[in-house]
PDB file of C-alpha atoms in Angstrom:
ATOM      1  CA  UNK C   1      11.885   6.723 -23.876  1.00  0.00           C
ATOM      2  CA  UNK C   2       8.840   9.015 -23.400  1.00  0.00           C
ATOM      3  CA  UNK C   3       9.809  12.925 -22.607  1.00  0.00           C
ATOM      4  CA  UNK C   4       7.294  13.265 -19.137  1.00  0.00           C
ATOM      5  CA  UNK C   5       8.525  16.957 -19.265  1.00  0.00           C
ATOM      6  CA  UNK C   6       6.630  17.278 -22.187  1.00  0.00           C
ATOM      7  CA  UNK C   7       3.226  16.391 -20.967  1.00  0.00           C
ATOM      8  CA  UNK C   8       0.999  19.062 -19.447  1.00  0.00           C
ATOM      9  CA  UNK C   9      -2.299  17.193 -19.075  1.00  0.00           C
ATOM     10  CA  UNK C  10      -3.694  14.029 -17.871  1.00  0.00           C
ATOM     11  CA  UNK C  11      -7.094  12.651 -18.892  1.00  0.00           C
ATOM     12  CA  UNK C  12      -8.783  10.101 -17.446  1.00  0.00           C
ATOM     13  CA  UNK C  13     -11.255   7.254 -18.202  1.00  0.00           C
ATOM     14  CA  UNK C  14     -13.329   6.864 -15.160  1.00  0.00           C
ATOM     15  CA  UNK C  15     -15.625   4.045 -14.688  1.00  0.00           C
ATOM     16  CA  UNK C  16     -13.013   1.026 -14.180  1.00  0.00           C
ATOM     17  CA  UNK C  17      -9.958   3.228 -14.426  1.00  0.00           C
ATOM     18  CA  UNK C  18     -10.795   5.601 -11.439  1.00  0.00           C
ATOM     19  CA  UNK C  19     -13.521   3.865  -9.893  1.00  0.00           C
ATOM     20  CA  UNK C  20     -14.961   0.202  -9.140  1.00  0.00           C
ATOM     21  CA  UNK C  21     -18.013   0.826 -10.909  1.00  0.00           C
ATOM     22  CA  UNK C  22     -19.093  -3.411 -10.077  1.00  0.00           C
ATOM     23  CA  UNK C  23     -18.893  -3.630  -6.400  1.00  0.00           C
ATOM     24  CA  UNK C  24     -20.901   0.366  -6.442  1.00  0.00           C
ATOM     25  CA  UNK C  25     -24.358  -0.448  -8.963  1.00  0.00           C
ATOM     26  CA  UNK C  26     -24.253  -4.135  -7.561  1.00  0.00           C
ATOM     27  CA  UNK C  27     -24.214  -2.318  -3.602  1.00  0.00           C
ATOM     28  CA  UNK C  28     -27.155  -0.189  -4.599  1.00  0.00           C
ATOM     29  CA  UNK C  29     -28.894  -3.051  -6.538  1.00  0.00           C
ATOM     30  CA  UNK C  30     -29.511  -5.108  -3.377  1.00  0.00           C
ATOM     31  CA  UNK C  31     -31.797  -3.252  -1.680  1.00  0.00           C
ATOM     32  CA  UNK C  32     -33.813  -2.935  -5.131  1.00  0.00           C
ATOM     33  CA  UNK C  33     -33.911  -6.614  -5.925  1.00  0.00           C
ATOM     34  CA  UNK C  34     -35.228  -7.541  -2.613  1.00  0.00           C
ATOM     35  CA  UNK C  35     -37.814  -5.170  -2.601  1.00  0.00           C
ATOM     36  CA  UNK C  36     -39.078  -6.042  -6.140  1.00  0.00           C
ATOM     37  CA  UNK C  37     -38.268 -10.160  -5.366  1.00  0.00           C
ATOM     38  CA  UNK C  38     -35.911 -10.712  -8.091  1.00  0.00           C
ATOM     39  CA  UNK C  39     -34.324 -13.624  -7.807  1.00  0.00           C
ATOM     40  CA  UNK C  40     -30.553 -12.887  -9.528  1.00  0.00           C
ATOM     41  CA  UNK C  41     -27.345 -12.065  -7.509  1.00  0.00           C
ATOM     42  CA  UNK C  42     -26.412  -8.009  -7.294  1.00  0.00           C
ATOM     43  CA  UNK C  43     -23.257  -8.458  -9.467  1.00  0.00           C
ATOM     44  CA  UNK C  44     -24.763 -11.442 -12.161  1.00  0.00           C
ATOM     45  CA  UNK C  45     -27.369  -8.243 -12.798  1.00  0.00           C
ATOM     46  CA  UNK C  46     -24.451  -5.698 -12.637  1.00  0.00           C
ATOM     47  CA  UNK C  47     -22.771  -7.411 -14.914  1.00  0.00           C
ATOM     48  CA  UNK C  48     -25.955  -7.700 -17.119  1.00  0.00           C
ATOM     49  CA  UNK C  49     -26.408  -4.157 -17.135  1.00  0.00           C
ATOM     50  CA  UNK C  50     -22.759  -3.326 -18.150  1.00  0.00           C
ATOM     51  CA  UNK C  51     -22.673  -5.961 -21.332  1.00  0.00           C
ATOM     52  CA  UNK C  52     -25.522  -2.901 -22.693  1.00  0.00           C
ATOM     53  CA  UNK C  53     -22.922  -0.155 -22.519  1.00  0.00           C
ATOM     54  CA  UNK C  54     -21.222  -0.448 -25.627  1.00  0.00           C
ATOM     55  CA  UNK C  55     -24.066  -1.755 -28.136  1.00  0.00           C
ATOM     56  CA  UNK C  56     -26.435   1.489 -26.729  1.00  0.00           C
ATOM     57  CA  UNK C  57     -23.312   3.647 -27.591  1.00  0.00           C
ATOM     58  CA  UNK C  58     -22.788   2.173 -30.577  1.00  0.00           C
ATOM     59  CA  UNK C  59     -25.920   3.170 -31.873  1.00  0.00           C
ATOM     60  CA  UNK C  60     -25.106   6.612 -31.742  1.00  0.00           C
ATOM     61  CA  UNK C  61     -21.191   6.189 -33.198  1.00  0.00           C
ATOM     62  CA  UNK C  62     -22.735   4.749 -35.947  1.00  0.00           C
ATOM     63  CA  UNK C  63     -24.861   7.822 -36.796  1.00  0.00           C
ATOM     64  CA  UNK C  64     -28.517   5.538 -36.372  1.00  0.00           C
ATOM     65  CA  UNK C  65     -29.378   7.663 -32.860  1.00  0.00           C
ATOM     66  CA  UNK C  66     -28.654  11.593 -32.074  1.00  0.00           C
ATOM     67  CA  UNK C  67     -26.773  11.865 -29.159  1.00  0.00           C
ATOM     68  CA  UNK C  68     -28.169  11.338 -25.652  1.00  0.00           C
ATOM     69  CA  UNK C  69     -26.079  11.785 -22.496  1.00  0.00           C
ATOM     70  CA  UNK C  70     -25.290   8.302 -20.789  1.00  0.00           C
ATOM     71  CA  UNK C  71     -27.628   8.729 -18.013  1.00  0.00           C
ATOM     72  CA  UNK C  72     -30.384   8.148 -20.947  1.00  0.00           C
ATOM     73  CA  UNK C  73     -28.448   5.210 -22.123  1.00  0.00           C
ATOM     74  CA  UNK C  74     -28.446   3.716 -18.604  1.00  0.00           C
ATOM     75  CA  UNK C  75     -31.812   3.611 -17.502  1.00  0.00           C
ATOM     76  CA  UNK C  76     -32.429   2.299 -21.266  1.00  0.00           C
ATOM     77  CA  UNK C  77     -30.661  -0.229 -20.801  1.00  0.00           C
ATOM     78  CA  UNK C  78     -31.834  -1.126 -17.094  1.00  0.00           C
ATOM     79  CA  UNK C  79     -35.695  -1.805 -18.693  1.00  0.00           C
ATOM     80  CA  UNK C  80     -33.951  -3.704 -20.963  1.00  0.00           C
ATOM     81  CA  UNK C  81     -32.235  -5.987 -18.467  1.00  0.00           C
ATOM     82  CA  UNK C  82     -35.280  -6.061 -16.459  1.00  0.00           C
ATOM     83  CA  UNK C  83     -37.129  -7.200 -18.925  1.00  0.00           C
ATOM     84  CA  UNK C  84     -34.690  -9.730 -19.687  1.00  0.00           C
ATOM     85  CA  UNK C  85     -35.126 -10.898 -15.848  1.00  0.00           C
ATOM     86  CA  UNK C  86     -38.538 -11.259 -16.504  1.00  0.00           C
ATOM     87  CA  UNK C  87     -39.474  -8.106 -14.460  1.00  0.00           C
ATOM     88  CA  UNK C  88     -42.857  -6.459 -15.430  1.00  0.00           C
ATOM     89  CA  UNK C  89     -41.134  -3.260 -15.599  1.00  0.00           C
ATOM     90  CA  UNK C  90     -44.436  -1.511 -15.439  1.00  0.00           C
ATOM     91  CA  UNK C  91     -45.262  -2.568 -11.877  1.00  0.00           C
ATOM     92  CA  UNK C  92     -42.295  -0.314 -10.665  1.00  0.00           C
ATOM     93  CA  UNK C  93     -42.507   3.219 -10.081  1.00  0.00           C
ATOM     94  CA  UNK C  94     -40.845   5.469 -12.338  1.00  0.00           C
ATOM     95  CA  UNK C  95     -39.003   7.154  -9.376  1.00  0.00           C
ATOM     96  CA  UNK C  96     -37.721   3.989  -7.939  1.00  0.00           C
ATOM     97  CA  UNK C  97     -36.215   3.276 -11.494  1.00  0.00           C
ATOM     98  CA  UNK C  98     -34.890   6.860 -11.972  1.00  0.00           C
ATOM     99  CA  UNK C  99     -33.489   6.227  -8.472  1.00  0.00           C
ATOM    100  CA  UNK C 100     -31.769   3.362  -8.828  1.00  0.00           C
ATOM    101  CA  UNK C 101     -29.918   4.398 -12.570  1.00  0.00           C
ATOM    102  CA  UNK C 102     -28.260   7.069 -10.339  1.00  0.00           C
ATOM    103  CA  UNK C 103     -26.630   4.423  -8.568  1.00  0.00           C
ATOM    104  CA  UNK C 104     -23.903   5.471 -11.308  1.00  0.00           C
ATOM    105  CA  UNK C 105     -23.651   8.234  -9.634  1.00  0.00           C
ATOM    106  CA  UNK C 106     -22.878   7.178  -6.318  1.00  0.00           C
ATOM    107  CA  UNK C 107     -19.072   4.936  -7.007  1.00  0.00           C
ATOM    108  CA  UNK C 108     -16.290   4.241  -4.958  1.00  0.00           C
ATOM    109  CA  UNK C 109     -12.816   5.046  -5.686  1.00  0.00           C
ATOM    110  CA  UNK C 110     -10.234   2.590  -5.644  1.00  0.00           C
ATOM    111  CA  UNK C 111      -8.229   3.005  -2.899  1.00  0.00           C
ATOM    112  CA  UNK C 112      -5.346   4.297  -4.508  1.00  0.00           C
ATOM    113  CA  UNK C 113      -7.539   6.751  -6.646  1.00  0.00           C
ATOM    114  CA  UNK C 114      -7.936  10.174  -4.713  1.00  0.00           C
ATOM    115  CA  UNK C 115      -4.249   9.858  -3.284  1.00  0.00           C
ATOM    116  CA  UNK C 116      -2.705   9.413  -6.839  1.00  0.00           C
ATOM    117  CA  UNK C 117      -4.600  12.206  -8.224  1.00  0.00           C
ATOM    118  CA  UNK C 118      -3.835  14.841  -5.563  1.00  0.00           C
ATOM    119  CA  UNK C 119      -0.178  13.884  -6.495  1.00  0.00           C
ATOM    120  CA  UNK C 120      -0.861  13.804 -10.247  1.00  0.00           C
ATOM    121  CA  UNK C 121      -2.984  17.344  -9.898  1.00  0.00           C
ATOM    122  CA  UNK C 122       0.088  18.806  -8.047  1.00  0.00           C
ATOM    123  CA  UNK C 123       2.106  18.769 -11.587  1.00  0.00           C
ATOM    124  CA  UNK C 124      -0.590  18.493 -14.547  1.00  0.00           C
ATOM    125  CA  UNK C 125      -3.784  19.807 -15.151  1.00  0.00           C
ATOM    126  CA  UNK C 126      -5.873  16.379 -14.173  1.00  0.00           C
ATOM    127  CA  UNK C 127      -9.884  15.921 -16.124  1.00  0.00           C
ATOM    128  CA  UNK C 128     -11.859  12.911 -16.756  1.00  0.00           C
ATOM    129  CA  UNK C 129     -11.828  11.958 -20.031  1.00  0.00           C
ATOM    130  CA  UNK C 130     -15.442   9.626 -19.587  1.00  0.00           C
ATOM    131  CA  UNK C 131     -18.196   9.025 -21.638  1.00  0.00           C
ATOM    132  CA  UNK C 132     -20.182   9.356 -18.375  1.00  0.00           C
ATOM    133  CA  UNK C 133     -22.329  12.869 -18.674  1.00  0.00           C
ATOM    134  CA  UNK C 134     -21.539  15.956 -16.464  1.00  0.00           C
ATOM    135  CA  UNK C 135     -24.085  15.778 -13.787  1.00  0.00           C
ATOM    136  CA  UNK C 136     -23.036  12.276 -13.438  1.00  0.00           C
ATOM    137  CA  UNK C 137     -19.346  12.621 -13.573  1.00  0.00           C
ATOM    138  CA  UNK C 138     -19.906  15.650 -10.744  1.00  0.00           C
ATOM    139  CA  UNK C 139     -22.218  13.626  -8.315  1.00  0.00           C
ATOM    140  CA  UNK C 140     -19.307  11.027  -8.618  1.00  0.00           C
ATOM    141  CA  UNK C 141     -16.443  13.170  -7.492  1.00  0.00           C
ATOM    142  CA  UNK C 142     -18.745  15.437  -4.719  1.00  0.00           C
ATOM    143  CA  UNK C 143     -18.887  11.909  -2.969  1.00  0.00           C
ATOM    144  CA  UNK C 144     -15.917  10.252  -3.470  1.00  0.00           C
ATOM    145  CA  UNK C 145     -13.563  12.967  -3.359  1.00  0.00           C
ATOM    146  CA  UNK C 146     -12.021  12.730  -6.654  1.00  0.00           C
ATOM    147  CA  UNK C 147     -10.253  16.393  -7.401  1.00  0.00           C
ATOM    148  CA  UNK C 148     -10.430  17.009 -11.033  1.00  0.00           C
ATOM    149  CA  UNK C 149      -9.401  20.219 -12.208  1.00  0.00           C
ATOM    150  CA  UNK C 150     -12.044  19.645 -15.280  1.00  0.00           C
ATOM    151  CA  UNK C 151     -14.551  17.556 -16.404  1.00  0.00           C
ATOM    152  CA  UNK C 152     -15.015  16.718 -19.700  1.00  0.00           C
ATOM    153  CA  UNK C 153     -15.619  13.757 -22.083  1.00  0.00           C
ATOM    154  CA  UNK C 154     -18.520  12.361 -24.010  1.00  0.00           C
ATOM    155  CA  UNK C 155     -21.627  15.148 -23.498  1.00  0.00           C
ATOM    156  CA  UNK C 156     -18.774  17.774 -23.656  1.00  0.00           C
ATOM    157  CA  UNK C 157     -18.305  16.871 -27.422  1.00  0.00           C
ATOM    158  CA  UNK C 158     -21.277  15.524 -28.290  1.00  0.00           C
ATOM    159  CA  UNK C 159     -19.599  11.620 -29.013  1.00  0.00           C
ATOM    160  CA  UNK C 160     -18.286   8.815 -27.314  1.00  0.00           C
ATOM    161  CA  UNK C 161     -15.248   7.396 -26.867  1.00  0.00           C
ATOM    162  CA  UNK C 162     -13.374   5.639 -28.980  1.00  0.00           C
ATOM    163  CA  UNK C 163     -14.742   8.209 -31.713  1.00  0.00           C
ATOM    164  CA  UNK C 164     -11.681  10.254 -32.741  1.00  0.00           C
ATOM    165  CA  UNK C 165     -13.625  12.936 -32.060  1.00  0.00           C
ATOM    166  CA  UNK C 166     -13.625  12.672 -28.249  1.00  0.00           C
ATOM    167  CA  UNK C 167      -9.873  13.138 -27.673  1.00  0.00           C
ATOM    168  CA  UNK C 168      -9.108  15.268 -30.534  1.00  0.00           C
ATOM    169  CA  UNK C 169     -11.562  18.052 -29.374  1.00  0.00           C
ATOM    170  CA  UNK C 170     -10.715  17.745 -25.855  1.00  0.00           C
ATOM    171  CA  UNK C 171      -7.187  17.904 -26.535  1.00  0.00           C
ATOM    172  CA  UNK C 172      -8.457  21.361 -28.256  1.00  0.00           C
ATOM    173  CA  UNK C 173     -10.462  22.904 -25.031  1.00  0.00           C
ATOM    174  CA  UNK C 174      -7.729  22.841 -23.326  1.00  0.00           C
ATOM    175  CA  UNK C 175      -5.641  24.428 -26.180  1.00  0.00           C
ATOM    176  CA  UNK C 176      -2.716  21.755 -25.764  1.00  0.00           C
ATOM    177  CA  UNK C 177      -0.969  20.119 -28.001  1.00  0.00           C
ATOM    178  CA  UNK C 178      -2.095  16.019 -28.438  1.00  0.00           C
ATOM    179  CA  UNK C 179       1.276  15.331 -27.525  1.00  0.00           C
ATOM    180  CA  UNK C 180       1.033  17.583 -24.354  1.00  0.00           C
ATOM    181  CA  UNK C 181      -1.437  15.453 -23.422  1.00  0.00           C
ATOM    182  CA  UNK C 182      -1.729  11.731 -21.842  1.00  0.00           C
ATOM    183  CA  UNK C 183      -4.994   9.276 -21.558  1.00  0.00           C
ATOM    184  CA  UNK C 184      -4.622   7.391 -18.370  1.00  0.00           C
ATOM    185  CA  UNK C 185      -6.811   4.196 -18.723  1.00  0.00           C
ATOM    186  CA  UNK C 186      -7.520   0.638 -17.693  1.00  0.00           C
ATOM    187  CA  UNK C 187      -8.740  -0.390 -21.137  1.00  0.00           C
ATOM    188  CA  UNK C 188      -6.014  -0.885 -24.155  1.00  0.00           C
ATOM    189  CA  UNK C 189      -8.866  -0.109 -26.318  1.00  0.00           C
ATOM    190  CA  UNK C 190      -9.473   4.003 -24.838  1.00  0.00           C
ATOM    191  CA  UNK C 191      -5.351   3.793 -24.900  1.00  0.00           C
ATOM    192  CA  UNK C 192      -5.585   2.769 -28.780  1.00  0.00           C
ATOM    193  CA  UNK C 193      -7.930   5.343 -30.118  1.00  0.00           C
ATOM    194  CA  UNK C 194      -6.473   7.960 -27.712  1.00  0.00           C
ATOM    195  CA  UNK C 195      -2.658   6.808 -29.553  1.00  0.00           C
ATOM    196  CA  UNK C 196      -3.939   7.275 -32.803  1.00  0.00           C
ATOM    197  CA  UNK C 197      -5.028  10.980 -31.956  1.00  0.00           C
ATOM    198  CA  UNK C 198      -1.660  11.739 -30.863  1.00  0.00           C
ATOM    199  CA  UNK C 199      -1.756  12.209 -27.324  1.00  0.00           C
ATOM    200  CA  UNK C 200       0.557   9.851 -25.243  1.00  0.00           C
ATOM    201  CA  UNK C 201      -1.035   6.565 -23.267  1.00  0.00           C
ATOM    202  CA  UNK C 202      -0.754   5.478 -19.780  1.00  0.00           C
ATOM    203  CA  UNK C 203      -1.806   1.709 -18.782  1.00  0.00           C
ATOM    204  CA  UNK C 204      -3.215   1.459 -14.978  1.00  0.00           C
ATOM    205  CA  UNK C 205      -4.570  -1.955 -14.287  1.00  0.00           C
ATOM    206  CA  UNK C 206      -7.020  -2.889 -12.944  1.00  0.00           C
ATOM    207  CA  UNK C 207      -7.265  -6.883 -12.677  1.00  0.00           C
ATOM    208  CA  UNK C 208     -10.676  -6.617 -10.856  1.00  0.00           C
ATOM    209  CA  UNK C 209     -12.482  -4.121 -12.669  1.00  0.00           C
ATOM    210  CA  UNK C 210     -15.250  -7.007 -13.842  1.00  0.00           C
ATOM    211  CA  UNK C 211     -14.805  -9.702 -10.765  1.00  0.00           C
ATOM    212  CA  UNK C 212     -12.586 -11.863 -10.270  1.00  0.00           C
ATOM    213  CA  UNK C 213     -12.817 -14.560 -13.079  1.00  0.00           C
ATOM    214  CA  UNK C 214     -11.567 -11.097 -15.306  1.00  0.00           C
ATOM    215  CA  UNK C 215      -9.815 -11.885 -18.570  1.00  0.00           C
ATOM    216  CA  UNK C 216      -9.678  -8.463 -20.517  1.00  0.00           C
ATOM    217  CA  UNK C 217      -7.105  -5.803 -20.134  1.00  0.00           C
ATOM    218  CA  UNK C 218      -4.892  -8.490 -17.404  1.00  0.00           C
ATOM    219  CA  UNK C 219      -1.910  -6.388 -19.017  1.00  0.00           C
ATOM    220  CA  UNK C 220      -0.545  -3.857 -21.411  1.00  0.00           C
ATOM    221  CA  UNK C 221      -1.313  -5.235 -25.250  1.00  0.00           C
ATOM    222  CA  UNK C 222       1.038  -2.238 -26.742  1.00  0.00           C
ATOM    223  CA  UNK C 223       3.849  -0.536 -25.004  1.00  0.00           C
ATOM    224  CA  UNK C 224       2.007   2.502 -24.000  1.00  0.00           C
ATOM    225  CA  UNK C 225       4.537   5.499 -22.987  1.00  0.00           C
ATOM    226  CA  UNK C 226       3.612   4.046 -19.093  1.00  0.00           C
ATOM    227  CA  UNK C 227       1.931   0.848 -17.581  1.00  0.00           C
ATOM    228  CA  UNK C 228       1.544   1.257 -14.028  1.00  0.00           C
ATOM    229  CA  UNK C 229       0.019  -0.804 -11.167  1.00  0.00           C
ATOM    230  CA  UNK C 230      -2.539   2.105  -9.890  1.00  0.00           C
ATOM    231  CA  UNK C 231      -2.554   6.028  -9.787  1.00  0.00           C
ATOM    232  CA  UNK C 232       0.078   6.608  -7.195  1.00  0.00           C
ATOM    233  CA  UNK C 233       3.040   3.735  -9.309  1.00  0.00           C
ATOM    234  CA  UNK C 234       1.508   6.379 -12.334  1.00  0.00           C
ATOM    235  CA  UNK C 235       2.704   9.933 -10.204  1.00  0.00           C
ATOM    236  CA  UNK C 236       6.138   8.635  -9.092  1.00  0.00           C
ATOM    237  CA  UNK C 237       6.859   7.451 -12.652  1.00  0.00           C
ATOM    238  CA  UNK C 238       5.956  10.820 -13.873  1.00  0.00           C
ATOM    239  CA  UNK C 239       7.986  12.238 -10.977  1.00  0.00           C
ATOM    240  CA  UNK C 240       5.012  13.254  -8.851  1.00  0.00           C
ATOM    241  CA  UNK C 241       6.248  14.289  -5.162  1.00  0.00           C
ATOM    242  CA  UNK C 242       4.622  11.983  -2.496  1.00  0.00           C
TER     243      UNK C 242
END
């Protein structure tokens, strides 16, 4: 049985874990696509524009790219999609692009988020642990409320997750011990590469994170120290006062 006393910190994935990051970029594509006449439903492009997250991060894991902070990777990968669409990206303004890539910036919380963490911050020191850059990360909690004590992650360290890297240096700003330490996630993958580093795992899922014909991360693949329906299941396992 896991020792909760033992655990001082709790870091976070955000997009999918924290926040519906779907029902957000597909709420701010709307507007765009019906401006620009592009025929393609808000979450089908969504959807499109998440599938280029991991390959454009991938390049720099592998060492072929230097590191750029995600916002760079996202509007990347928008002209890519666009393109895909059969947009002439070069008719649209470079504003109205720059614009919409910060819909990133503007998520929603899961209901449950902000109440579980004001529980969870009560007892541990609470950061994201995203591979989301800081401007981005802070734009996201100014409007959705979300009360980290730090925010850290990806730009912090120069890497993103699941690079070793990531958690073992973070673990090390905030002078813990990995096993003082627990990734919260909705992805058994983050929970994986965060278990190999030391640090304990917590499961949250999150059965809607891509839609609802979902079929990854339905369930814990490992027994992590904790699997727990959303944040606030999470703080009264780990004895967190209501």
């Amino acid at each position: 049985m896991t020792n909760r006393s033992e655990i001082k910190a709790l870091l976070f994935d955000v997009f999918g874990t924290v926040v519906d990051w779907r029902s957000g970029v597909a709420r701010d594509l709307r507007p765009f696509l019906t401006r620009q006449a592009i025929r393609v439903d808000s979450f089908e492009f969504a959807d499109a524009w998440r599938r280029q997250y991991a390959p454009a991060m991938n390049e720099i894991r592998s060492g072929r790219r230097p590191f750029v902070r995600l916002d760079v990777l996202h509007r990347e990968n928008l002209l890519r999609v666009l393109t895909d669409y059969g947009v002439n990206v070069s008719s649209i303004s470079a504003d109205e692009l720059d614009e919409l890539n910060r819909a990133w910036h503007h998520l929603d919380p899961w209901p449950d988020s902000v109440e579980g963490l004001l529980r969870l911050k009560r007892r541990f020191v609470i950061a994201s642990l995203s591979n989301g850059n800081i401007s981005l990360m802070l734009d996201m909690a100014k409007r959705a409320a979300l009360p980290w004590d730090a925010i850290l992650g990806a730009e912090v360290v120069r890497a993103y997750k699941p690079s070793p890297q990531v958690y073992v240096e973070t673990v090390e700003i905030l002078g813990l011990a990995p096993s003082e330490v627990c990734m919260v996630a909705a992805h058994n993958g983050d929970l994986a590469a965060a278990r190999l580093c030391g640090l304990k795992t917590a499961f949250v899922v999150r059965p809607t994170e891509h839609g609802p014909a979902q079929k990854s991360d339905l369930h814990a693949e490992q027994t992590w120290d904790f699997a727990a329906a959303d944040l606030n299941d999470l703080a009264t396992q780990l004895g967190c006062p209501t």
